[in-house]
PDB file of C-alpha atoms and ligand atoms in Angstrom:
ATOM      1  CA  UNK Y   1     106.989 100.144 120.774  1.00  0.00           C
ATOM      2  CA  UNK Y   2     104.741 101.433 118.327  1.00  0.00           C
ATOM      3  CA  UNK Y   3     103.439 105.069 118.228  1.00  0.00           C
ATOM      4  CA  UNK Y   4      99.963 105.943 120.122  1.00  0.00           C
ATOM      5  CA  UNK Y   5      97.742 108.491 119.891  1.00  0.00           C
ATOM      6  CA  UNK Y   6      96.960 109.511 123.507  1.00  0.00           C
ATOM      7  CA  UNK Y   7      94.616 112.242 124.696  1.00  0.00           C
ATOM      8  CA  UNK Y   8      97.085 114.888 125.350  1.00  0.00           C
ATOM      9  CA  UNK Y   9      98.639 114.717 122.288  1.00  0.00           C
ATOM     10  CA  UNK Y  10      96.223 114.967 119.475  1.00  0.00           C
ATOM     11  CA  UNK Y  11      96.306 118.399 118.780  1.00  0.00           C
ATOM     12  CA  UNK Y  12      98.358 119.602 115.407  1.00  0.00           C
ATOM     13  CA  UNK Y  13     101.703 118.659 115.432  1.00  0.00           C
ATOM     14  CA  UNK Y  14     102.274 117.730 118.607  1.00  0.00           C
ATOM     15  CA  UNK Y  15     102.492 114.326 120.162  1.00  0.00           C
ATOM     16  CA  UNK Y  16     102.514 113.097 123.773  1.00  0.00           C
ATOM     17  CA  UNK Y  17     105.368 113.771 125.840  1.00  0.00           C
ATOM     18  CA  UNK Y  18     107.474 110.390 126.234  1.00  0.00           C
ATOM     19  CA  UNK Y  19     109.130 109.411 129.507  1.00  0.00           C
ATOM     20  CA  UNK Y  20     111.374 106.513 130.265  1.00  0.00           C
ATOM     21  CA  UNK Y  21     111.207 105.604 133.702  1.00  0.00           C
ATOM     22  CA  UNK Y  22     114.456 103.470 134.436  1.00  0.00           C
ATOM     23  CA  UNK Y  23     113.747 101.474 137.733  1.00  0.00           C
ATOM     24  CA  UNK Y  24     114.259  97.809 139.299  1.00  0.00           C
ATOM     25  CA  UNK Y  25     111.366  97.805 141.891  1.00  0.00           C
ATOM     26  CA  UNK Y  26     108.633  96.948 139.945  1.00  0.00           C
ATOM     27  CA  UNK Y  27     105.720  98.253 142.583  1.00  0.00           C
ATOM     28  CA  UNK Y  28     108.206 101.807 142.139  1.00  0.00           C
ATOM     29  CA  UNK Y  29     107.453 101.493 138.212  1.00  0.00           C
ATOM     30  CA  UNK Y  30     103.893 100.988 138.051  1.00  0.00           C
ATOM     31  CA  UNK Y  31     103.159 103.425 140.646  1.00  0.00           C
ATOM     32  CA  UNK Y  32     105.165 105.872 137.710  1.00  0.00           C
ATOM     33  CA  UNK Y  33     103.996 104.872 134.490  1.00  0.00           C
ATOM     34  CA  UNK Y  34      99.886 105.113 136.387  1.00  0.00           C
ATOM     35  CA  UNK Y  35     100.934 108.711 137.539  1.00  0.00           C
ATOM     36  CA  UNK Y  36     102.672 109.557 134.537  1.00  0.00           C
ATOM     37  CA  UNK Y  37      99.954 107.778 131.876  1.00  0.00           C
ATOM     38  CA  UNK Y  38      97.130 109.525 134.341  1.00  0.00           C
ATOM     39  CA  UNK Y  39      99.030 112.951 132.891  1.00  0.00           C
ATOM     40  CA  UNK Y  40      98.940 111.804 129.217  1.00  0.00           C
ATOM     41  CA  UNK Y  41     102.499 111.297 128.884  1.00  0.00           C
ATOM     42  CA  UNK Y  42     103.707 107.958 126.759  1.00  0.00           C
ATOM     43  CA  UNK Y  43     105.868 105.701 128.880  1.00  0.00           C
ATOM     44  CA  UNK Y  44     108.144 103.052 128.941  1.00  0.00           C
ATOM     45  CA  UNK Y  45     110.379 101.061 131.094  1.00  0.00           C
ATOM     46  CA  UNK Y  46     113.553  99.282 131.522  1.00  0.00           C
ATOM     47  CA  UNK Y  47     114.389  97.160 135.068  1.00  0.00           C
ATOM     48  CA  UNK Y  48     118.273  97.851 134.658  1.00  0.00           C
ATOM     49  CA  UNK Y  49     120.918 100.289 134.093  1.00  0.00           C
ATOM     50  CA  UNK Y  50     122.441  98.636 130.457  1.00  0.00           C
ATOM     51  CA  UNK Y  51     119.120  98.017 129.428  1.00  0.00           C
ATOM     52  CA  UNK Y  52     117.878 101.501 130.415  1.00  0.00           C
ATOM     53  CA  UNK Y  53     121.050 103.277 129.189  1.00  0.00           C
ATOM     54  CA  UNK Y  54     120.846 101.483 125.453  1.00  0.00           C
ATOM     55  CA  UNK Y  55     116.566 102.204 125.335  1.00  0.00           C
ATOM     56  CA  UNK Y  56     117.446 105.916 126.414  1.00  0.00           C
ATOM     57  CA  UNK Y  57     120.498 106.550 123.599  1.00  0.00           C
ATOM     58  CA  UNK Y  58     118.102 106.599 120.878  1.00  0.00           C
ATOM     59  CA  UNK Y  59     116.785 109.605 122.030  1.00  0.00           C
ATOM     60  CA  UNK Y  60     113.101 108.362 121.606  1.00  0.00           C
ATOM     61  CA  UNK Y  61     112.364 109.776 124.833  1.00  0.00           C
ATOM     62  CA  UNK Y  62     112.211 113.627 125.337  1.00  0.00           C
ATOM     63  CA  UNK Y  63     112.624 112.782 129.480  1.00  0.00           C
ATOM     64  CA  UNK Y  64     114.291 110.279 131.853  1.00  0.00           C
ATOM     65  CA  UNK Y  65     113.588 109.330 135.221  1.00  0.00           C
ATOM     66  CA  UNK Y  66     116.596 107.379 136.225  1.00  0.00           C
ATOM     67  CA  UNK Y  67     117.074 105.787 139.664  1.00  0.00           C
ATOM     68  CA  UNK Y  68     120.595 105.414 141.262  1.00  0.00           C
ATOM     69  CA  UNK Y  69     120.395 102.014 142.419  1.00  0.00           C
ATOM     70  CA  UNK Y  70     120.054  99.876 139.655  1.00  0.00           C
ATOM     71  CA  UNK Y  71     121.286  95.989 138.886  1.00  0.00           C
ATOM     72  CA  UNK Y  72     123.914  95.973 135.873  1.00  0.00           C
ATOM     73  CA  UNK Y  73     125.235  99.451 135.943  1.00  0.00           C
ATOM     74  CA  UNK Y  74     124.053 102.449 138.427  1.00  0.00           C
ATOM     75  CA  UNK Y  75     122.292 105.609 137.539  1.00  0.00           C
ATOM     76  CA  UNK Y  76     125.560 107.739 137.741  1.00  0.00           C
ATOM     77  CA  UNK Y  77     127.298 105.897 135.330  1.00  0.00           C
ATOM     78  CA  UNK Y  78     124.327 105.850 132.991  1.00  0.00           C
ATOM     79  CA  UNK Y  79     124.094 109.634 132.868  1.00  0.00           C
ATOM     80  CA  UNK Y  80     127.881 110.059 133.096  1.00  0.00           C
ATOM     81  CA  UNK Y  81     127.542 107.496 129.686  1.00  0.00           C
ATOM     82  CA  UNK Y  82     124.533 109.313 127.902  1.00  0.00           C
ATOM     83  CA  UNK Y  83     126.261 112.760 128.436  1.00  0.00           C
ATOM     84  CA  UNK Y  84     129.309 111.791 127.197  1.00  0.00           C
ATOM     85  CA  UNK Y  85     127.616 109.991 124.026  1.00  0.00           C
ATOM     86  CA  UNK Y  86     126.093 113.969 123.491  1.00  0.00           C
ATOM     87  CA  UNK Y  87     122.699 112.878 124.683  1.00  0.00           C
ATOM     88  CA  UNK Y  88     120.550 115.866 126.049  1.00  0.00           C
ATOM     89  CA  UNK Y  89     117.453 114.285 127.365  1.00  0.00           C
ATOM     90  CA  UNK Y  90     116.339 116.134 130.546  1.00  0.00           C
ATOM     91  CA  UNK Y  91     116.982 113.931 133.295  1.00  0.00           C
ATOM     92  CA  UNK Y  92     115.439 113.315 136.615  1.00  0.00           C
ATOM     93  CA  UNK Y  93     117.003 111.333 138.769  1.00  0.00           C
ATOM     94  CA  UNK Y  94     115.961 109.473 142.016  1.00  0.00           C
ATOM     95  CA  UNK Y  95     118.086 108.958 144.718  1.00  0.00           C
ATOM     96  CA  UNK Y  96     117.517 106.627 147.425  1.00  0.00           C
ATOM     97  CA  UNK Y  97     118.066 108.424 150.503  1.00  0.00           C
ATOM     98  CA  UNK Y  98     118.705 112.286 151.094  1.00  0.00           C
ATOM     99  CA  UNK Y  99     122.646 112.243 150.789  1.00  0.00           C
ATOM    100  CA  UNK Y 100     124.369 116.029 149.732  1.00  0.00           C
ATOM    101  CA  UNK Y 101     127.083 113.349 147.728  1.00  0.00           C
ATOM    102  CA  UNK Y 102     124.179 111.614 145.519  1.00  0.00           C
ATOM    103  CA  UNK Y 103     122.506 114.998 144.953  1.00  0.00           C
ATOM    104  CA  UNK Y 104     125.246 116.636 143.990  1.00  0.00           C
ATOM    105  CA  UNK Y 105     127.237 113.850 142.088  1.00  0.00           C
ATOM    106  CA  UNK Y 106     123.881 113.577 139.990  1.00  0.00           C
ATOM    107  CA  UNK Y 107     123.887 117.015 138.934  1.00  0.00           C
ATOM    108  CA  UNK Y 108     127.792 116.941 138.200  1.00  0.00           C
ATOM    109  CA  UNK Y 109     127.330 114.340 136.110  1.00  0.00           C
ATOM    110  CA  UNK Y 110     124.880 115.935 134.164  1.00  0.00           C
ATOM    111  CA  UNK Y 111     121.338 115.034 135.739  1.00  0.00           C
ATOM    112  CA  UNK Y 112     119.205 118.489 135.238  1.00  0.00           C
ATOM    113  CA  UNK Y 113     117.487 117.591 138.304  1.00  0.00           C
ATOM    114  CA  UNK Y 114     116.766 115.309 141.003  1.00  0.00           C
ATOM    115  CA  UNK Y 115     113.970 113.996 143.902  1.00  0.00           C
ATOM    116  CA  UNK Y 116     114.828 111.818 147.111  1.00  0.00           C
ATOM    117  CA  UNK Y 117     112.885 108.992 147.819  1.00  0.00           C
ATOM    118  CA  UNK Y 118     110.460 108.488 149.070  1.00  0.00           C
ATOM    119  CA  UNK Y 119     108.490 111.451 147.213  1.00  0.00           C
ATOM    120  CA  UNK Y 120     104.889 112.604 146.799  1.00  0.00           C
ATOM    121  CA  UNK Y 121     104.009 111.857 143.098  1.00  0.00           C
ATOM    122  CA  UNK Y 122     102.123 115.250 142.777  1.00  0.00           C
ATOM    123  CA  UNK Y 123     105.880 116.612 143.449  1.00  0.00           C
ATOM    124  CA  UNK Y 124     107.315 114.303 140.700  1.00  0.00           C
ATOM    125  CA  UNK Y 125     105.004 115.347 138.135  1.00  0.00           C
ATOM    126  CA  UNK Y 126     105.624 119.157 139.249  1.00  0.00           C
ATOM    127  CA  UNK Y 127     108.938 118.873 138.436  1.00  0.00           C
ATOM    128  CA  UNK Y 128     108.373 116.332 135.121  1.00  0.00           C
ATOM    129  CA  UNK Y 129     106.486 118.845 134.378  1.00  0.00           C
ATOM    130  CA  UNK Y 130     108.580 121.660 134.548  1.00  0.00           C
ATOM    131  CA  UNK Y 131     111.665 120.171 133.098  1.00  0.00           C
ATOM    132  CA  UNK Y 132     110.138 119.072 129.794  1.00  0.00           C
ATOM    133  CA  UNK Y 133     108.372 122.818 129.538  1.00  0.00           C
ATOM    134  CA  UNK Y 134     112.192 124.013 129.958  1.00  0.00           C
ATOM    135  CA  UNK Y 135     113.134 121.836 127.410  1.00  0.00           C
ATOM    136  CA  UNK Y 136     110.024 122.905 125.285  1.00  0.00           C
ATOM    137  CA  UNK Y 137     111.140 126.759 125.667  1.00  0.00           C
ATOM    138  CA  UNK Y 138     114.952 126.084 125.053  1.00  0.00           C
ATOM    139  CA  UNK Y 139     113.714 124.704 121.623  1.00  0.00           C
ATOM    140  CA  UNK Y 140     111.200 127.618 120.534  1.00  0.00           C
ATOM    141  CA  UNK Y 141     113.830 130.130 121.452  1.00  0.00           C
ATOM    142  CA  UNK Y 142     116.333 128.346 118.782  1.00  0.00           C
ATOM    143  CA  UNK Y 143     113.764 128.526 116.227  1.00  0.00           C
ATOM    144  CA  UNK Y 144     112.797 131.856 117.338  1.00  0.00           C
ATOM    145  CA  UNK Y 145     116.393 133.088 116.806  1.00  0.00           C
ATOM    146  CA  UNK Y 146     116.282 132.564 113.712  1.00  0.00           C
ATOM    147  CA  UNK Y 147     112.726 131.776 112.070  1.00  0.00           C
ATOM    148  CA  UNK Y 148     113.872 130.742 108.675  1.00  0.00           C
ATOM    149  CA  UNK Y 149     116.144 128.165 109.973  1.00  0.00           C
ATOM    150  CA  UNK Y 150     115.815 124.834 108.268  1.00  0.00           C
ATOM    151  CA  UNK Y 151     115.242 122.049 111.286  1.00  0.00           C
ATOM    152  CA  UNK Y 152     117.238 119.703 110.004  1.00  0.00           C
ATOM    153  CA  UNK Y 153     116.859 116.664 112.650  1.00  0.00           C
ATOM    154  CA  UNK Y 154     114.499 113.968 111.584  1.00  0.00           C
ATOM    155  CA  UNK Y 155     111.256 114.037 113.479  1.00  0.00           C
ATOM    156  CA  UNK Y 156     111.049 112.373 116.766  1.00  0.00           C
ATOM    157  CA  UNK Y 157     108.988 108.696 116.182  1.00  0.00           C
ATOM    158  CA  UNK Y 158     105.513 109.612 116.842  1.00  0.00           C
ATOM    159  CA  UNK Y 159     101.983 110.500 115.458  1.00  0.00           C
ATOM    160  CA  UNK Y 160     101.823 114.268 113.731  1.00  0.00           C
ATOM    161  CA  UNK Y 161      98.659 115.385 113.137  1.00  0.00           C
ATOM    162  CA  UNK Y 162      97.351 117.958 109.700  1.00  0.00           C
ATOM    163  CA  UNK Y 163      94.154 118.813 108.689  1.00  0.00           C
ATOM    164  CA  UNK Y 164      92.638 115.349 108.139  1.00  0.00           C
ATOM    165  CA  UNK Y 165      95.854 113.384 107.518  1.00  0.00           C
ATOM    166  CA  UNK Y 166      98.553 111.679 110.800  1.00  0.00           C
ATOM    167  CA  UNK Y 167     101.747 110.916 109.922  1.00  0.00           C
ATOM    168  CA  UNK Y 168     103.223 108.096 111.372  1.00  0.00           C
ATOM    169  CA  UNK Y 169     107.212 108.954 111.702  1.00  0.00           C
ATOM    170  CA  UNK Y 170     107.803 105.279 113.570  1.00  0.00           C
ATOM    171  CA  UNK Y 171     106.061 102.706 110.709  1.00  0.00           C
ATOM    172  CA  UNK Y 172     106.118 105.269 108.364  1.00  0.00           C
ATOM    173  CA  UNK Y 173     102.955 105.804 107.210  1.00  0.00           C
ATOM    174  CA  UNK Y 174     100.364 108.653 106.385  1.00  0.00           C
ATOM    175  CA  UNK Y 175      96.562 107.684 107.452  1.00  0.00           C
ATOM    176  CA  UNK Y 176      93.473 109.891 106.491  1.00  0.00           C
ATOM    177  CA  UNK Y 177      91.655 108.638 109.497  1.00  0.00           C
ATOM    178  CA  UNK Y 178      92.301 105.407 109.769  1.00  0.00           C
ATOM    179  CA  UNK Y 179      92.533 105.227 106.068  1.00  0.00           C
ATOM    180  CA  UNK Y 180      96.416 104.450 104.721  1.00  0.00           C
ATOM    181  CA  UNK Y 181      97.611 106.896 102.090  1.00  0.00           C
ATOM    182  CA  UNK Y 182     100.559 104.839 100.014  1.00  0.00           C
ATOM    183  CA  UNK Y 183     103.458 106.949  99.689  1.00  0.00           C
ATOM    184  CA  UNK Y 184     106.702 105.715  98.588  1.00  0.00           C
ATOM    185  CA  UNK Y 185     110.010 106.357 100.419  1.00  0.00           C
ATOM    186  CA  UNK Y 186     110.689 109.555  98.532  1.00  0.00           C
ATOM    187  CA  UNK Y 187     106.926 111.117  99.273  1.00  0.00           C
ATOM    188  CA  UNK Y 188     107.790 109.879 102.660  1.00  0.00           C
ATOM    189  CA  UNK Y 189     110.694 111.708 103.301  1.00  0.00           C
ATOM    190  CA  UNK Y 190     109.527 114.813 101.404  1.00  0.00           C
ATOM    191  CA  UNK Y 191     106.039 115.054 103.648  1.00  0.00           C
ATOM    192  CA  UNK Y 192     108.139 114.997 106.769  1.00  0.00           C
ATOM    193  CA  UNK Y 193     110.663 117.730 105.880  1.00  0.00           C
ATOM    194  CA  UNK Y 194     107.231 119.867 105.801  1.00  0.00           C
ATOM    195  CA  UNK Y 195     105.973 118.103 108.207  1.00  0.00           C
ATOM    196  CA  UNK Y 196     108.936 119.158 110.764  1.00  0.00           C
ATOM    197  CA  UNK Y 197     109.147 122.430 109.251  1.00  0.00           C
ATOM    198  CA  UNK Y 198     105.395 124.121 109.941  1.00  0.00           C
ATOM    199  CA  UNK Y 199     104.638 127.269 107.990  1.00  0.00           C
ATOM    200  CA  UNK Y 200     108.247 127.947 106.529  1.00  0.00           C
ATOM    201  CA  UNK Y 201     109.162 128.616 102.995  1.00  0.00           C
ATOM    202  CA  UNK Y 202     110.878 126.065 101.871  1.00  0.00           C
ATOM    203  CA  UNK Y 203     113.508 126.819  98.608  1.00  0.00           C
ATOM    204  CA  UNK Y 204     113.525 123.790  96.230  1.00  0.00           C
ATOM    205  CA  UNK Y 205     117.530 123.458  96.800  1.00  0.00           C
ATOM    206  CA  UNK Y 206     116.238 123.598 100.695  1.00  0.00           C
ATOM    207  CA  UNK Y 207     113.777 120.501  99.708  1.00  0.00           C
ATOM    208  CA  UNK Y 208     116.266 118.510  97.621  1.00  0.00           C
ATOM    209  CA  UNK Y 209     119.227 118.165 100.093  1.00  0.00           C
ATOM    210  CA  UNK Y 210     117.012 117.597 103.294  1.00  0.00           C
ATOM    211  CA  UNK Y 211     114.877 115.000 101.526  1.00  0.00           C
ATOM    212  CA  UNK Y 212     117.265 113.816  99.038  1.00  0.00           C
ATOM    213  CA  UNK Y 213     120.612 114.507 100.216  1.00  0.00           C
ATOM    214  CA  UNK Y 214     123.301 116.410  98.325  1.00  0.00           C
ATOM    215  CA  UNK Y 215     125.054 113.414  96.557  1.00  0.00           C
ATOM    216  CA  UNK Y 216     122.164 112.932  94.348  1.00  0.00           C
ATOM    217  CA  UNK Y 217     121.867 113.474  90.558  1.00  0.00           C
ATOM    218  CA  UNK Y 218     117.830 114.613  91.216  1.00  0.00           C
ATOM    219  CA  UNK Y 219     117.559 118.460  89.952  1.00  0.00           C
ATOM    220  CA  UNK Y 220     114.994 121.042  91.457  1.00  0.00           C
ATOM    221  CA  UNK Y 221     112.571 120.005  89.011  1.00  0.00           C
ATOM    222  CA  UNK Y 222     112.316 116.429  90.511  1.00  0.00           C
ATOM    223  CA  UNK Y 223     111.114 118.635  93.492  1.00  0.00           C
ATOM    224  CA  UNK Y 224     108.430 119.628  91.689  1.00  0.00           C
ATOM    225  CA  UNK Y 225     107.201 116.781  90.364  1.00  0.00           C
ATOM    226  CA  UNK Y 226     107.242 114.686  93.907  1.00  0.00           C
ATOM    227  CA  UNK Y 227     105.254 117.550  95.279  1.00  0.00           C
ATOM    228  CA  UNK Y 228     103.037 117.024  92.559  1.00  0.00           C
ATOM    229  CA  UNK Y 229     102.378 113.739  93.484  1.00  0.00           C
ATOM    230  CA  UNK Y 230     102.355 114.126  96.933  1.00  0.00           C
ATOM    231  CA  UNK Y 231      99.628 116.921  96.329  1.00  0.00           C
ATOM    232  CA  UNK Y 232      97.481 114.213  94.400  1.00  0.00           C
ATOM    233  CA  UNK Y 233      97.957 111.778  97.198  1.00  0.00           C
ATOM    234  CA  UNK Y 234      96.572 114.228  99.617  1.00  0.00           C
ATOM    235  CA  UNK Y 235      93.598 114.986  97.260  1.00  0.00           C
ATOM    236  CA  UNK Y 236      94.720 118.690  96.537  1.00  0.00           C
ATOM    237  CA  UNK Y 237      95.846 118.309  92.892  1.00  0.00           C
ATOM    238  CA  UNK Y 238      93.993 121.499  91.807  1.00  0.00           C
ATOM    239  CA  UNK Y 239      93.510 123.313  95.042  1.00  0.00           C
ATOM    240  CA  UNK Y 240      96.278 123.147  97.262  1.00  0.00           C
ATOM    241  CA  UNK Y 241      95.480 123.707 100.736  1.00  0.00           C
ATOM    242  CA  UNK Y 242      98.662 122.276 102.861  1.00  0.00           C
ATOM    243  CA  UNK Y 243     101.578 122.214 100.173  1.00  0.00           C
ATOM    244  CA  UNK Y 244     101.360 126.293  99.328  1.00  0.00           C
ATOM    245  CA  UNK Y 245     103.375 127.342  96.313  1.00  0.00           C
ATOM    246  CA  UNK Y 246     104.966 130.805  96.972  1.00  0.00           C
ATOM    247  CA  UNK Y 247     106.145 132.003  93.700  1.00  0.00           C
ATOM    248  CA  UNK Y 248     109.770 132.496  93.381  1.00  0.00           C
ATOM    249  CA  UNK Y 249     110.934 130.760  96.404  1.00  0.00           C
ATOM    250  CA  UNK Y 250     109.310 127.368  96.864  1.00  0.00           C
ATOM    251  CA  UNK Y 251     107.009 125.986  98.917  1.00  0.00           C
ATOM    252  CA  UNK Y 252     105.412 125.992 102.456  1.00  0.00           C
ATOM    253  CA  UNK Y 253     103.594 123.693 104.446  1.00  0.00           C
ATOM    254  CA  UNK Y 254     100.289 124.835 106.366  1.00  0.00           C
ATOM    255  CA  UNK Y 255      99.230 122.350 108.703  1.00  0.00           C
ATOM    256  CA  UNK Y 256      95.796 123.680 109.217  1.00  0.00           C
ATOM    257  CA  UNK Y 257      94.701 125.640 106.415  1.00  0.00           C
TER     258      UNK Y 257
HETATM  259 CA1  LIG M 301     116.342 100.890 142.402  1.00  0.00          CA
END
């Protein structure tokens, strides 16, 4: 699946929201991803539980609806298997009819929350809704805890937007408009430690191991001169407007100057 720019998602650094809806009835999963895509959110689909449960562990998603009855492997067992592999996704599950044992053994096994079919769709997007802003919040108040925290997880695949420039974390690219920018692995990986790490000084020794690694031979210098680069690549050689030098400590990354 390639990444999209939707509506909702076009503002700075943030992307759509993306849902995988994990269904067999296929009028059930249009009737989702036209509610869903209506609400700007990116979706996909898989018809049964293996499928879903591989498509959802590589945490492309940041939200599952899962149904309980599903061919190949039920919706318990999937969330029983994508908890125990240390997936966190928020999950919303669908159960078929309004039993306490499928409510309850969905939240046991890790489900954060659940609807009964049939629903209203104006109910499932309420609670969509609310379970990815809980998810949102969890993750400001880790950063918040501690503001100068390196985020060290690779950026989710998706479109980030700065200033003039998207970058492309799924084909790995950087467009001004639609215009490509060549940047070779190394820019790559540099841009998108800024990229995922808005408005934070950045030490050089921060820079080399999270776009480098630490088993390298590179020296804080070669930090220096990939920035330089990158900074010619994004036309701000002489006057740097989103790779900041602060004297002494490094750099920072401001997304819209
Ligand atoms: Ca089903």
């Amino acid at each position: 699946m390639k990444s999209r720019i939707e509506g909702a998602g076009t503002a700075p650094l943030r992307r759509a929201s993306r849902i995988l809806v994990v269904e067999d009835e296929p009028g059930m999963v249009l009737a989702l991803e036209d509610a869903l895509r209506g609400e700007g959110y990116e979706v996909a689909a898989s018809a049964d539980g293996i499928a879903g449960q591989k498509e959802a562990a590589t945490g492309r998603h940041d939200l599952l609806i899962l149904d309980v009855m599903l061919p190949g492997r039920d919706g318990f067992q999937v969330c029983q298997n994508l908890r125990a592999a240390g997936l966190r996704t928020p999950i919303l599950m669908l159960t078929a009819r309004s039993s306490t044992i499928d409510t309850v053994m969905g939240l046991r096994l890790g489900a954060d929350d659940y609807l009964t079919k049939p629903f209203e769709m104006q109910v499932l997007l309420a609670r969509v809704q609310a379970l990815l802003r809980r998810a949102e919040a969890a993750r400001a108040e880790a950063v918040q805890a501690d503001p100068g925290r390196v985020v060290h997880a690779p950026l989710p695949a998706g479109s980030y937007h700065f200033g003039a420039f998207r970058l492309d974390t799924e084909t790995m690219q950087l467009l001004k408009g639609d215009v490509p920018v060549p940047l070779n692995v190394q820019e790559f990986r540099l841009l998108e430690v800024f990229v995922r790490n808005p408005n934070k000084v950045l030490s050089r020794d921060a820079l080399l191991s999270e776009a480098w690694g630490y088993d390298t031979e590179t020296t804080t210098r070669t930090v220096d001169v990939h920035l330089a680069w990158l900074r010619q690549k994004l036309g701000e050689k002489d006057f740097p407007r989103h790779l900041i030098t602060v004297r002494g400590f490094g750099y920072r990354f401001v997304p819209e100057p």
